[in-house]
mmCIF file of C-alpha atoms in Angstrom:
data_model
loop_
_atom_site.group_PDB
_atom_site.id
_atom_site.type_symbol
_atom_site.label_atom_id
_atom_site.label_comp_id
_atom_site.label_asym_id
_atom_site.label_seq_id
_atom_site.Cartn_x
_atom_site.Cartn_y
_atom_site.Cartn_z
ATOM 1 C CA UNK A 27 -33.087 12.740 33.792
ATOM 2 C CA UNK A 28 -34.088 11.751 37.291
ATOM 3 C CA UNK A 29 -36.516 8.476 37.379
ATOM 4 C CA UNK A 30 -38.533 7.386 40.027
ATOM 5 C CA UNK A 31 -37.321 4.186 41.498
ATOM 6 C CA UNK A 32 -39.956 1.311 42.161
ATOM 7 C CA UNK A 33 -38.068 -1.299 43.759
ATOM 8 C CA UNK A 34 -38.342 -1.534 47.384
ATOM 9 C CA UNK A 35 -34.712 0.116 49.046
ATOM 10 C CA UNK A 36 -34.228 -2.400 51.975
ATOM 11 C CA UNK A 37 -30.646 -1.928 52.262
ATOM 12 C CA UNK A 38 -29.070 0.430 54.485
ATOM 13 C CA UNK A 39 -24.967 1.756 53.538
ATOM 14 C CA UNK A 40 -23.175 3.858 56.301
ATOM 15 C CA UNK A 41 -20.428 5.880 55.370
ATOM 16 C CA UNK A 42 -18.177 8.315 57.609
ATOM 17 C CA UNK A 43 -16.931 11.280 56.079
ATOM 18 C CA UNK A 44 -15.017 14.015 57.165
ATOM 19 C CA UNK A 45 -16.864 17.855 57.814
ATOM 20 C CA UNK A 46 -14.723 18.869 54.355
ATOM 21 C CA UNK A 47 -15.699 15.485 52.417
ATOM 22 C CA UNK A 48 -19.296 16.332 53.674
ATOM 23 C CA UNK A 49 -19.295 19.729 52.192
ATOM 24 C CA UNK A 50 -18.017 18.760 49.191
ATOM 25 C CA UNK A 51 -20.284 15.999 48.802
ATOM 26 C CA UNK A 52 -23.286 18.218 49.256
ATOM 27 C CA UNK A 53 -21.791 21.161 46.830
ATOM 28 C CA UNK A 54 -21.917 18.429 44.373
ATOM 29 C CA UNK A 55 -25.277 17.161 45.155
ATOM 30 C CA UNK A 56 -26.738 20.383 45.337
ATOM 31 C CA UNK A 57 -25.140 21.475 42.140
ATOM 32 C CA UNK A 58 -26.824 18.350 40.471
ATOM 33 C CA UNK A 59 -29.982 19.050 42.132
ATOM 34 C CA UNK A 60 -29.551 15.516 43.919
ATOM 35 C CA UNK A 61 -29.443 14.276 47.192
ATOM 36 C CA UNK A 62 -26.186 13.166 49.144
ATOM 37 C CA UNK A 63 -27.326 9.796 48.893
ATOM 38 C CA UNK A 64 -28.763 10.114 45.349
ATOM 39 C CA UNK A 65 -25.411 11.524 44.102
ATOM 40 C CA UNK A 66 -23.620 8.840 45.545
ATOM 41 C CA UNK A 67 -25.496 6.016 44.229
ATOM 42 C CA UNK A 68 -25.127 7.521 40.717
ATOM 43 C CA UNK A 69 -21.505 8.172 40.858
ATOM 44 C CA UNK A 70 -20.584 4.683 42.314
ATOM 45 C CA UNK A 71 -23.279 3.257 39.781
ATOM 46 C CA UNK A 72 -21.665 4.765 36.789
ATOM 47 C CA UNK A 73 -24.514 7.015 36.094
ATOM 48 C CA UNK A 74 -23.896 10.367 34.230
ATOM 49 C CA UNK A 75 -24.545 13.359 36.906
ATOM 50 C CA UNK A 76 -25.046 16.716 35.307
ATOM 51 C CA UNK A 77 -24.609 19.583 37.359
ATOM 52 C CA UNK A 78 -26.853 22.733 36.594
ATOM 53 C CA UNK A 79 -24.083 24.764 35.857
ATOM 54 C CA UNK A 80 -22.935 22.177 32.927
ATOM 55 C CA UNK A 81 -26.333 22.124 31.975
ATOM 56 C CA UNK A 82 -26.948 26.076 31.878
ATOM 57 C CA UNK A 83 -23.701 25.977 30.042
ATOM 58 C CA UNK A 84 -24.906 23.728 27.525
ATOM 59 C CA UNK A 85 -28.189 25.852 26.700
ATOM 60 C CA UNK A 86 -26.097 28.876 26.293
ATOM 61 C CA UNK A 87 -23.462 27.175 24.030
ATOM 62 C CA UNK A 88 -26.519 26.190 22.135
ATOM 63 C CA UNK A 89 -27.700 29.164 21.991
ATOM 64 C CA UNK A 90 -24.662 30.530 20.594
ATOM 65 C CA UNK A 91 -24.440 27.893 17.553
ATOM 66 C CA UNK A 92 -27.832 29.081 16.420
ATOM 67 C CA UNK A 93 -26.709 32.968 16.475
ATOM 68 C CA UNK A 94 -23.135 31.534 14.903
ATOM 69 C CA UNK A 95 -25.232 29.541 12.367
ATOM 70 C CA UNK A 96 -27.551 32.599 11.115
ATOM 71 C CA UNK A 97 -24.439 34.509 10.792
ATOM 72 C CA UNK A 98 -22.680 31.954 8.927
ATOM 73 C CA UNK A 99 -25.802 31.748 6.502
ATOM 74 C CA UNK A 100 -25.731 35.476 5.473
ATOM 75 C CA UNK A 101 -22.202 35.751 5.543
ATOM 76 C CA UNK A 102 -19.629 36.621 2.794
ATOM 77 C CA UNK A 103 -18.101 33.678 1.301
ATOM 78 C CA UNK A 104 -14.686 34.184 3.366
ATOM 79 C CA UNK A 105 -16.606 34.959 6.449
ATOM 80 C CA UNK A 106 -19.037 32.136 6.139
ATOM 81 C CA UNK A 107 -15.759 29.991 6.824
ATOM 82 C CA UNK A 108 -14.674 31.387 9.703
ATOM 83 C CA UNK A 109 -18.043 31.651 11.541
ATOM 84 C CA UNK A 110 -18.458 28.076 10.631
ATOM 85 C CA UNK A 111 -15.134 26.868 11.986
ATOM 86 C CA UNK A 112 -16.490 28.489 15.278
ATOM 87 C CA UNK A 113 -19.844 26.844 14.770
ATOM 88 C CA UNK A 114 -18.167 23.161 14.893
ATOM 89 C CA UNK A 115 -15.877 23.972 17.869
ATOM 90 C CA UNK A 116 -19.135 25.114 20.063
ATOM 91 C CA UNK A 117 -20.678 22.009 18.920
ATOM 92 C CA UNK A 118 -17.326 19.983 20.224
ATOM 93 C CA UNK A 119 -17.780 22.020 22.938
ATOM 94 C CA UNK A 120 -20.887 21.241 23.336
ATOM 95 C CA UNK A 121 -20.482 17.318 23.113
ATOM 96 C CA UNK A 122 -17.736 17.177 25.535
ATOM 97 C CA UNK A 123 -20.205 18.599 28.293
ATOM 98 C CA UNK A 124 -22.502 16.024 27.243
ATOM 99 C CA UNK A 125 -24.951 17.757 25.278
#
């Protein structure tokens, strides 16, 4: 979640990259629907950044564990185990990625 900042920025931080640190940079910012300087400030921070991939990745694992979940409900006994062994290892999944 992106908040809005109140404090007054006064403080001006130069930094020199190279043309391939750049791009990278602003792949990752992009990805994270951040600026270059927005990015940066989180990462060196400590903040979590969540790229939109990880985050379309997330809604799709959940959406997975609720199909894996219905399934495991009106399952066979045997079955039922084995769906929900997959169920918990989407939600690990899931948790790793932060969600």
């Amino acid at each position: 979640m992106v908040t809005q900042e109140k404090r007054k920025k006064s403080k001006l931080i130069m930094v020199r990259v190279a043309p391939d640190d750049h791009e990278a940079l602003r792949q990752l910012a992009q990805d994270a629907s951040m600026t270059i300087p927005a990015y940066m400030l989180a990462c060196a921070l400590g903040r979590k950044v969540r790229s939109q991939a990880a985050t379309h990745i997330i809604e799709e694992l959940r959406r997975l564990g609720c199909q894996q979940r219905d399934l495991a409900r009106s399952a066979s006994d045997a079955m039922s185990v084995q769906y929900g062994t997959v169920l918990v290892e989407i939600i690990g999944a899931m948790r790793r990625l932060g969600g």
